[in-house]
Amino acid sequence: MTTKKFDVCVSGSGAVARCLALALSSNGWRVAWAGTEQGPQDRPEDIRTYALNSRSVALLDRLRIWPALQSAATPVHDMQIRGDGRGHLAFSAWQQCVSELAWIVDAAALERLLGEALKFAPHVTVVPTPAEGRPAVDAELLAVCEGKSSATRAALGVDFTQADYGHWGVAARLRSSQPHLGVARQWFRSPDVLALLPFHDPEPGASYGLVWSLPKARAQEVVKLPAAEFEAALRQSLDEVDPGASAVVGALSLASHVAAWPLALAQADRWSGPGWVLLGDAAHQVHPLAGQGLNLGLADVDTLVSTLTESRQIEPWRTAGDERLLRRYARRRELPTRAMAGVTDGLLRLFADDRAPLKELRNTGMALLDQMSPVKRWLVGRALDA
Ligand SMILES: Cc1cc2nc3c(=O)[nH]c(=O)nc-3n(C[C@H](O)[C@H](O)[C@H](O)COP(=O)(O)OP(=O)(O)OC[C@H]3O[C@@H](n4cnc5c(N)ncnc54)[C@H](O)[C@@H]3O)c2cc1C
């Protein structure tokens, strides 16, 4: 039984904070949301496209966000991954017996829809975000969803060890001269990893969201290039890793501004304590090559809300800030997050080494893996349910 004004104070302004506030509210928890409804006015709109897995889609569907988001989303039916030799790995929704491997959504639209839904959510009170320190809100639990640079996490004394990849993720929207046919494509080589995610905007059926991981200095050059030079640099990179790529993806032209984010691998040493818990990038950061960062954050939301809600039914004496209860959430999330971080980090390191024997080995490994249907099914299962 609580005497506090709120059960949970959610601190943060991104998709994870918004989703958590909505999910808690829809389960009857009294929520204070310490977040800003709009991003900074001086920053251009987020041009990233996110690959969402089926668990994230199911959560957004329960929150009634998915129908509006789906009308502007693109399903991925096939995924083609190429190495820097003859290595090739193909996944298809049909072979994996699922209706799609992922959905590609607009990052800005997702945040906007979540923000609009929050305005009408019962049990959610917007409270001011503090200039510094943790929000001064009378709540049993403080849920920290402030992203990788969280100040509240630091104030709680949590260690967030970050291994900088020395790479930045360059993102842009591209128009193609050929239809994408719902195929996501990715190329691994040293030093860059390049992904083209099929999208419908600006050209229905013939657009891509680009995610291009490059060494920091090169990424900083590339974001400043005029459109024609950017397109030439992209074409050159594709031709070098895969001479057949241009024939498959068509001529690519820039259809947005170009932005870049620093990439790191990071994990908090503790995810919970008495009256506080971490979620999303405030708890973990992974390389975007597998498109799993937000999926992991939304799985944190799903797990925290079900852990709290189950406990309210079977052990009603525990409050939302109960340390043992929060440890249960942390235990459920730490292992799958570490596993996903290990897979993405391992892949990246495997392709970062340019020595010829290793190059031959990884490409042979990819070709072999491509023949192993049960292993591929297991990998897809993990990615669909981060
Ligand atoms: C290039 C790129 C491509 C990506 N592609 C994918 C993909 O395809 N699929 C996928 O799943 N993931 C992807 N990711 C990862 C994904 O972007 C992140 O995992 C996700 O944005 C994390 O969400 P979050 O809400 O935890 O943190 P953030 O998005 O960082 O949001 C946190 C917000 O809280 C605000 N904040 C900080 N402190 C406070 C405070 N005290 N009070 C209030 N607000 C505060 C911050 O300013 C920020 O706006 C990609 C990442 C990159 C860089």
Coordinates of C-alpha atoms and ligand atoms in Angstrom, one line a residue:
M1 CA 0.0 0.0 0.0
T2 CA 1.5 3.3 -1.0
T3 CA 1.1 6.8 0.4
K4 CA 3.0 8.5 -2.4
K5 CA 1.2 10.7 -5.0
F6 CA 2.5 8.6 -7.9
D7 CA 3.5 5.0 -8.4
V8 CA 6.2 5.7 -11.0
C9 CA 8.0 8.8 -12.2
V10 CA 9.3 8.2 -15.7
S11 CA 12.3 10.4 -16.6
G12 CA 13.3 10.8 -20.2
S13 CA 11.9 12.1 -23.5
G14 CA 12.7 9.4 -26.1
A15 CA 10.6 6.5 -27.4
V16 CA 11.4 4.2 -24.4
A17 CA 10.2 6.8 -21.8
R18 CA 7.1 7.6 -23.8
C19 CA 6.3 3.9 -24.3
L20 CA 6.8 3.2 -20.6
A21 CA 4.6 6.0 -19.4
L22 CA 1.8 4.8 -21.8
A23 CA 2.2 1.1 -20.9
L24 CA 2.1 1.8 -17.2
S25 CA -0.9 4.1 -17.5
S26 CA -2.8 1.5 -19.6
N27 CA -2.2 -1.0 -16.7
G28 CA -3.6 1.4 -14.1
W29 CA -0.4 2.8 -12.6
R30 CA -0.3 6.5 -11.6
V31 CA 2.5 8.0 -13.6
A32 CA 4.4 11.3 -13.5
W33 CA 6.2 11.9 -16.8
A34 CA 9.3 14.1 -16.5
G35 CA 10.0 14.5 -20.2
T36 CA 9.8 17.1 -22.9
E37 CA 7.0 16.7 -25.4
Q38 CA 9.0 18.2 -28.3
G39 CA 12.7 17.9 -29.3
P40 CA 14.9 21.0 -29.5
Q41 CA 13.5 23.3 -32.2
D42 CA 17.0 24.0 -33.5
R43 CA 17.6 20.3 -34.4
P44 CA 16.4 18.9 -37.7
E45 CA 13.9 16.1 -37.6
D46 CA 15.3 12.6 -36.9
I47 CA 15.7 11.0 -40.4
R48 CA 16.5 7.5 -39.1
T49 CA 14.4 4.6 -40.0
Y50 CA 14.1 1.9 -37.3
A51 CA 13.8 -1.8 -37.9
L52 CA 11.3 -3.0 -35.3
N53 CA 10.9 -6.7 -34.4
S54 CA 7.7 -8.6 -33.7
R55 CA 7.9 -8.1 -29.9
S56 CA 8.1 -4.3 -30.3
V57 CA 5.3 -4.3 -32.8
A58 CA 3.1 -6.3 -30.4
L59 CA 3.8 -3.8 -27.6
L60 CA 3.0 -0.8 -29.8
D61 CA -0.2 -2.6 -30.9
R62 CA -1.3 -3.1 -27.3
L63 CA -0.7 0.6 -26.8
R64 CA -2.9 1.4 -29.9
I65 CA 0.1 3.1 -31.6
W66 CA 0.7 0.5 -34.2
P67 CA -2.3 1.0 -36.5
A68 CA -1.3 4.6 -37.2
L69 CA 2.4 3.7 -37.5
Q70 CA 1.8 0.7 -39.7
S71 CA 0.1 2.8 -42.3
A72 CA 3.5 4.4 -42.9
A73 CA 5.7 1.3 -42.2
T74 CA 7.4 -1.1 -44.6
P75 CA 7.5 -4.9 -44.0
V76 CA 10.8 -6.6 -44.6
H77 CA 10.3 -10.0 -46.3
D78 CA 13.9 -10.8 -47.1
M79 CA 17.3 -9.9 -45.7
Q80 CA 20.5 -10.3 -47.8
I81 CA 23.8 -10.0 -45.9
R82 CA 27.1 -10.0 -47.8
G83 CA 30.6 -10.2 -46.6
D84 CA 33.8 -8.9 -48.1
G85 CA 34.4 -12.0 -50.2
R86 CA 32.1 -14.7 -51.4
G87 CA 30.3 -14.8 -48.0
H88 CA 26.5 -14.5 -48.3
L89 CA 23.7 -15.0 -45.9
A90 CA 20.0 -14.8 -46.8
F91 CA 17.0 -14.8 -44.6
S92 CA 13.4 -15.0 -45.8
A93 CA 10.2 -14.6 -43.9
W94 CA 8.7 -17.4 -45.9
Q95 CA 11.5 -19.9 -44.9
Q96 CA 11.3 -18.8 -41.3
C97 CA 7.5 -19.3 -41.3
V98 CA 6.8 -15.7 -40.2
S99 CA 4.8 -13.0 -42.0
E100 CA 7.7 -10.6 -42.0
L101 CA 11.2 -10.4 -40.6
A102 CA 10.9 -6.8 -39.3
W103 CA 9.0 -3.6 -40.0
I104 CA 10.8 -0.4 -41.0
V105 CA 9.3 2.7 -39.4
D106 CA 10.0 6.4 -39.3
A107 CA 11.8 7.3 -36.0
A108 CA 10.3 10.8 -35.9
A109 CA 6.8 9.5 -36.6
L110 CA 7.1 6.9 -33.8
E111 CA 8.0 9.6 -31.2
R112 CA 5.3 11.9 -32.5
L113 CA 2.6 9.3 -32.2
L114 CA 3.7 8.3 -28.7
G115 CA 3.7 11.9 -27.7
E116 CA 0.1 12.4 -29.0
A117 CA -1.1 9.3 -27.3
L118 CA 0.4 10.5 -24.0
K119 CA -1.7 13.7 -24.1
F120 CA -4.9 11.6 -23.8
A121 CA -3.5 8.8 -21.5
P122 CA -5.4 8.5 -18.2
H123 CA -3.2 8.5 -15.0
V124 CA -0.3 10.4 -16.7
T125 CA 0.7 13.8 -15.3
V126 CA 3.4 15.8 -17.0
V127 CA 5.9 17.2 -14.4
P128 CA 8.8 19.6 -15.0
T129 CA 12.2 18.1 -15.9
P130 CA 14.8 19.4 -13.4
A131 CA 17.7 21.6 -14.6
E132 CA 20.0 19.2 -12.7
G133 CA 19.6 16.2 -10.4
R134 CA 16.7 13.7 -10.3
P135 CA 13.1 14.9 -10.7
A136 CA 11.7 16.0 -7.3
V137 CA 8.5 13.9 -7.6
D138 CA 6.7 12.0 -4.8
A139 CA 6.8 8.6 -6.5
E140 CA 7.6 5.0 -5.3
L141 CA 9.8 4.3 -8.3
L142 CA 12.0 6.4 -10.5
A143 CA 12.3 4.8 -14.0
V144 CA 15.3 6.3 -15.7
C145 CA 15.0 6.3 -19.5
E146 CA 17.3 9.3 -20.3
G147 CA 19.4 7.7 -23.0
K148 CA 23.1 6.9 -23.1
S149 CA 24.2 10.2 -21.4
S150 CA 21.8 10.0 -18.5
A151 CA 22.7 12.4 -15.7
T152 CA 20.3 10.7 -13.2
R153 CA 22.1 7.4 -13.7
A154 CA 25.4 9.1 -12.9
A155 CA 23.9 10.8 -9.8
L156 CA 22.7 7.3 -8.6
G157 CA 26.4 6.2 -8.7
V158 CA 25.9 3.6 -11.5
D159 CA 29.0 2.8 -13.6
F160 CA 28.3 2.9 -17.3
T161 CA 31.4 1.5 -19.0
Q162 CA 31.5 2.6 -22.6
A163 CA 33.8 1.0 -25.2
D164 CA 33.9 3.6 -28.1
Y165 CA 34.0 1.9 -31.5
G166 CA 35.7 4.9 -33.0
H167 CA 32.9 4.7 -35.6
W168 CA 29.9 6.9 -36.2
G169 CA 26.5 5.8 -37.7
V170 CA 25.6 7.9 -40.7
A171 CA 21.9 8.0 -41.5
A172 CA 20.0 9.4 -44.5
R173 CA 17.0 8.7 -46.7
L174 CA 17.7 7.5 -50.3
R175 CA 15.6 7.3 -53.4
S176 CA 16.3 4.4 -55.7
S177 CA 15.8 4.0 -59.5
Q178 CA 14.6 0.4 -58.8
P179 CA 11.9 -1.1 -56.5
H180 CA 13.3 -2.5 -53.2
L181 CA 10.8 -5.4 -53.2
G182 CA 10.8 -5.5 -49.3
V183 CA 14.5 -6.6 -49.2
A184 CA 16.8 -5.3 -46.5
R185 CA 20.5 -5.4 -47.5
Q186 CA 23.6 -5.2 -45.5
W187 CA 27.3 -5.3 -46.4
F188 CA 30.1 -6.1 -44.0
R189 CA 33.7 -5.2 -44.6
S190 CA 36.6 -3.4 -43.0
P191 CA 36.2 -0.6 -42.0
D192 CA 32.6 0.1 -42.8
V193 CA 29.2 -1.7 -42.4
L194 CA 26.5 -0.5 -44.7
A195 CA 22.7 -1.2 -44.5
L196 CA 19.9 -0.3 -46.8
L197 CA 16.4 -0.7 -45.1
P198 CA 13.5 -0.7 -47.6
F199 CA 11.1 2.2 -47.0
H200 CA 8.2 3.9 -48.8
D201 CA 9.2 7.5 -48.2
P202 CA 9.8 9.6 -50.2
E203 CA 9.3 7.2 -53.2
P204 CA 6.7 4.5 -52.5
G205 CA 8.3 1.1 -53.0
A206 CA 11.7 2.6 -54.1
S207 CA 13.3 4.3 -51.1
Y208 CA 15.8 3.2 -48.4
G209 CA 16.8 4.2 -45.0
L210 CA 20.6 4.2 -44.9
V211 CA 22.7 3.2 -41.9
W212 CA 26.4 3.4 -42.7
S213 CA 28.9 2.8 -39.9
L214 CA 32.2 4.5 -40.7
P215 CA 35.4 5.5 -38.9
K216 CA 34.7 8.8 -37.1
A217 CA 36.9 11.0 -39.3
R218 CA 35.4 9.6 -42.5
A219 CA 31.8 9.9 -41.1
Q220 CA 32.4 13.6 -40.3
E221 CA 33.7 14.2 -43.8
V222 CA 30.8 12.3 -45.4
V223 CA 28.0 14.2 -43.6
K224 CA 29.3 17.5 -45.0
L225 CA 29.6 16.3 -48.6
P226 CA 27.3 17.9 -51.2
A227 CA 24.6 15.5 -52.4
A228 CA 26.4 14.4 -55.6
E229 CA 29.6 13.7 -53.8
F230 CA 27.8 11.8 -51.0
E231 CA 26.1 9.7 -53.7
A232 CA 29.4 9.0 -55.4
A233 CA 31.1 8.0 -52.1
L234 CA 28.2 5.6 -51.3
R235 CA 28.4 4.1 -54.8
Q236 CA 32.1 3.6 -54.5
S237 CA 31.8 1.9 -51.2
L238 CA 29.1 -0.4 -52.5
D239 CA 31.1 -1.2 -55.7
E240 CA 34.2 -2.0 -53.6
V241 CA 32.5 -4.5 -51.3
D242 CA 30.1 -6.0 -53.9
P243 CA 30.5 -5.3 -57.6
G244 CA 27.0 -6.6 -58.3
A245 CA 25.3 -4.2 -55.7
S246 CA 24.5 -1.3 -58.1
A247 CA 22.6 -3.7 -60.5
V248 CA 20.5 -4.9 -57.6
V249 CA 19.7 -1.7 -55.7
G250 CA 19.7 0.7 -58.7
A251 CA 21.0 4.3 -58.7
L252 CA 20.7 5.8 -55.3
S253 CA 20.1 9.5 -54.8
L254 CA 20.0 11.5 -51.5
A255 CA 16.5 12.4 -50.4
S256 CA 17.2 14.0 -47.0
H257 CA 19.8 15.7 -44.9
V258 CA 22.6 13.5 -43.6
A259 CA 23.2 13.0 -39.8
A260 CA 25.6 10.9 -37.8
W261 CA 25.7 9.4 -34.2
P262 CA 28.8 8.2 -32.3
L263 CA 28.7 4.4 -31.7
A264 CA 29.7 2.6 -28.6
L265 CA 29.1 -0.6 -26.7
A266 CA 28.0 0.1 -23.1
Q267 CA 26.2 -1.6 -20.2
A268 CA 25.3 -0.3 -16.8
D269 CA 26.9 -2.3 -13.9
R270 CA 23.6 -2.2 -12.0
W271 CA 20.1 -1.9 -13.6
S272 CA 18.1 -1.4 -10.4
G273 CA 18.3 -0.3 -6.8
P274 CA 15.9 0.7 -4.0
G275 CA 13.2 2.9 -5.7
W276 CA 15.0 3.2 -9.1
V277 CA 15.4 1.3 -12.3
L278 CA 17.2 1.8 -15.7
L279 CA 15.7 1.1 -19.1
G280 CA 16.7 1.6 -22.8
D281 CA 19.9 3.2 -23.8
A282 CA 20.3 4.5 -20.2
A283 CA 21.0 0.8 -19.3
H284 CA 22.7 -0.5 -22.5
Q285 CA 24.0 0.7 -25.8
V286 CA 24.7 -1.6 -28.8
H287 CA 26.0 -1.1 -32.3
P288 CA 23.1 -0.4 -34.7
L289 CA 24.3 -3.1 -37.2
A290 CA 21.6 -5.5 -36.0
G291 CA 19.0 -2.8 -35.6
Q292 CA 18.3 -3.9 -32.0
G293 CA 18.9 -0.9 -29.7
L294 CA 15.4 0.3 -29.5
N295 CA 14.0 -3.2 -29.7
L296 CA 16.0 -4.0 -26.5
G297 CA 14.6 -0.8 -24.9
L298 CA 11.0 -1.7 -25.7
A299 CA 11.6 -5.2 -24.4
D300 CA 12.8 -3.6 -21.1
V301 CA 9.5 -1.6 -21.0
D302 CA 7.4 -4.8 -21.7
T303 CA 9.3 -6.7 -19.0
L304 CA 9.2 -4.0 -16.3
V305 CA 5.4 -3.4 -16.8
S306 CA 4.6 -7.1 -16.7
T307 CA 6.9 -7.7 -13.6
L308 CA 5.2 -4.8 -11.7
T309 CA 1.7 -5.8 -12.8
E310 CA 2.1 -9.5 -12.0
S311 CA 3.4 -8.6 -8.6
R312 CA 0.5 -6.3 -7.8
Q313 CA -1.8 -9.3 -8.3
I314 CA 0.1 -12.0 -6.4
E315 CA 2.0 -10.0 -3.8
P316 CA 0.1 -6.7 -3.3
W317 CA 2.2 -5.7 -0.3
R318 CA 5.1 -4.8 -2.5
T319 CA 5.2 -1.3 -3.9
A320 CA 6.5 -0.4 -7.3
G321 CA 9.8 0.7 -5.8
D322 CA 10.4 -2.6 -4.0
E323 CA 14.1 -3.5 -4.5
R324 CA 13.5 -7.3 -4.8
L325 CA 10.9 -6.8 -7.4
L326 CA 13.1 -4.5 -9.4
R327 CA 15.9 -7.0 -9.2
R328 CA 13.5 -9.6 -10.8
Y329 CA 13.1 -7.2 -13.8
A330 CA 16.9 -6.6 -14.0
R331 CA 17.6 -10.4 -14.0
R332 CA 15.0 -11.0 -16.8
R333 CA 16.6 -8.3 -19.0
E334 CA 20.4 -8.5 -18.4
L335 CA 21.0 -11.9 -20.0
P336 CA 19.2 -11.3 -23.4
T337 CA 20.8 -7.8 -23.6
R338 CA 24.3 -9.2 -23.0
A339 CA 23.7 -11.9 -25.6
M340 CA 22.6 -9.4 -28.2
A341 CA 25.5 -7.1 -27.4
G342 CA 27.9 -10.0 -27.7
V343 CA 26.5 -11.0 -31.1
T344 CA 26.7 -7.5 -32.6
D345 CA 30.1 -6.8 -31.1
G346 CA 31.5 -10.2 -32.2
L347 CA 30.3 -9.7 -35.8
L348 CA 31.8 -6.3 -35.9
R349 CA 35.2 -7.4 -34.6
L350 CA 35.2 -10.4 -37.0
F351 CA 34.9 -8.0 -40.0
A352 CA 37.2 -5.4 -38.6
D353 CA 40.3 -7.5 -39.2
D354 CA 41.7 -7.3 -42.7
R355 CA 44.2 -10.2 -42.6
A356 CA 43.7 -12.5 -45.6
P357 CA 43.2 -15.9 -43.7
L358 CA 40.6 -14.3 -41.4
K359 CA 38.8 -12.8 -44.4
E360 CA 38.6 -16.2 -46.1
L361 CA 37.5 -17.9 -42.9
R362 CA 34.7 -15.4 -42.1
N363 CA 33.3 -15.6 -45.6
T364 CA 33.4 -19.4 -45.7
G365 CA 31.7 -19.3 -42.2
M366 CA 28.9 -17.1 -43.6
A367 CA 28.4 -19.3 -46.7
L368 CA 28.3 -22.4 -44.4
L369 CA 25.8 -20.7 -42.0
D370 CA 23.6 -19.9 -44.9
Q371 CA 23.1 -23.7 -45.5
M372 CA 22.2 -24.3 -41.8
S373 CA 18.4 -23.7 -41.6
P374 CA 17.9 -24.6 -37.9
V375 CA 20.7 -22.2 -36.9
K376 CA 19.2 -19.5 -39.1
R377 CA 15.8 -20.1 -37.6
W378 CA 17.3 -19.7 -34.1
L379 CA 19.0 -16.5 -35.0
V380 CA 15.8 -15.0 -36.5
G381 CA 13.9 -16.1 -33.4
R382 CA 16.4 -14.2 -31.1
A383 CA 16.2 -11.1 -33.3
L384 CA 12.4 -11.1 -33.4
D385 CA 12.1 -11.3 -29.7
A386 CA 15.1 -9.3 -28.3
Ligands
LIG1 C1 22.2 5.3 -36.7 C2 21.3 4.5 -35.8 C3 20.4 3.6 -36.2 C4 19.6 2.9 -35.4 N1 18.7 2.0 -35.9 C5 18.0 1.2 -35.0 C6 17.1 0.2 -35.5 O1 16.9 0.0 -36.7 N2 16.4 -0.5 -34.6 C7 16.5 -0.3 -33.3 O2 15.9 -1.1 -32.5 N3 17.4 0.6 -32.8 C8 18.1 1.4 -33.6 N4 19.0 2.3 -33.1 C9 19.1 2.5 -31.6 C10 18.1 3.4 -31.1 O3 18.2 4.7 -31.7 C11 18.2 3.6 -29.6 O4 18.4 2.4 -28.9 C12 17.0 4.3 -29.0 O5 16.8 5.6 -29.6 C13 17.1 4.4 -27.5 O6 15.9 5.0 -27.0 P1 15.9 5.7 -25.5 O7 14.6 6.3 -25.4 O8 16.4 4.7 -24.6 O9 17.0 6.8 -25.6 P2 17.1 8.2 -26.4 O10 16.5 8.0 -27.8 O11 18.5 8.7 -26.3 O12 16.1 9.2 -25.7 C14 16.4 9.7 -24.4 C15 15.9 11.1 -24.4 O13 15.8 11.6 -23.0 C16 16.3 12.9 -23.0 N5 16.8 13.2 -21.6 C17 18.0 13.0 -21.1 N6 18.0 13.4 -19.8 C18 16.8 13.8 -19.5 C19 16.1 14.3 -18.3 N7 16.8 14.4 -17.1 N8 14.8 14.6 -18.3 C20 14.1 14.4 -19.4 N9 14.6 14.0 -20.6 C21 15.9 13.7 -20.6 C22 17.4 12.9 -24.0 O14 17.7 14.3 -24.4 C23 16.8 12.1 -25.1 O15 15.9 12.9 -25.9 C24 19.8 3.1 -34.0 C25 20.7 4.0 -33.5 C26 21.5 4.7 -34.4 C27 22.5 5.7 -33.8

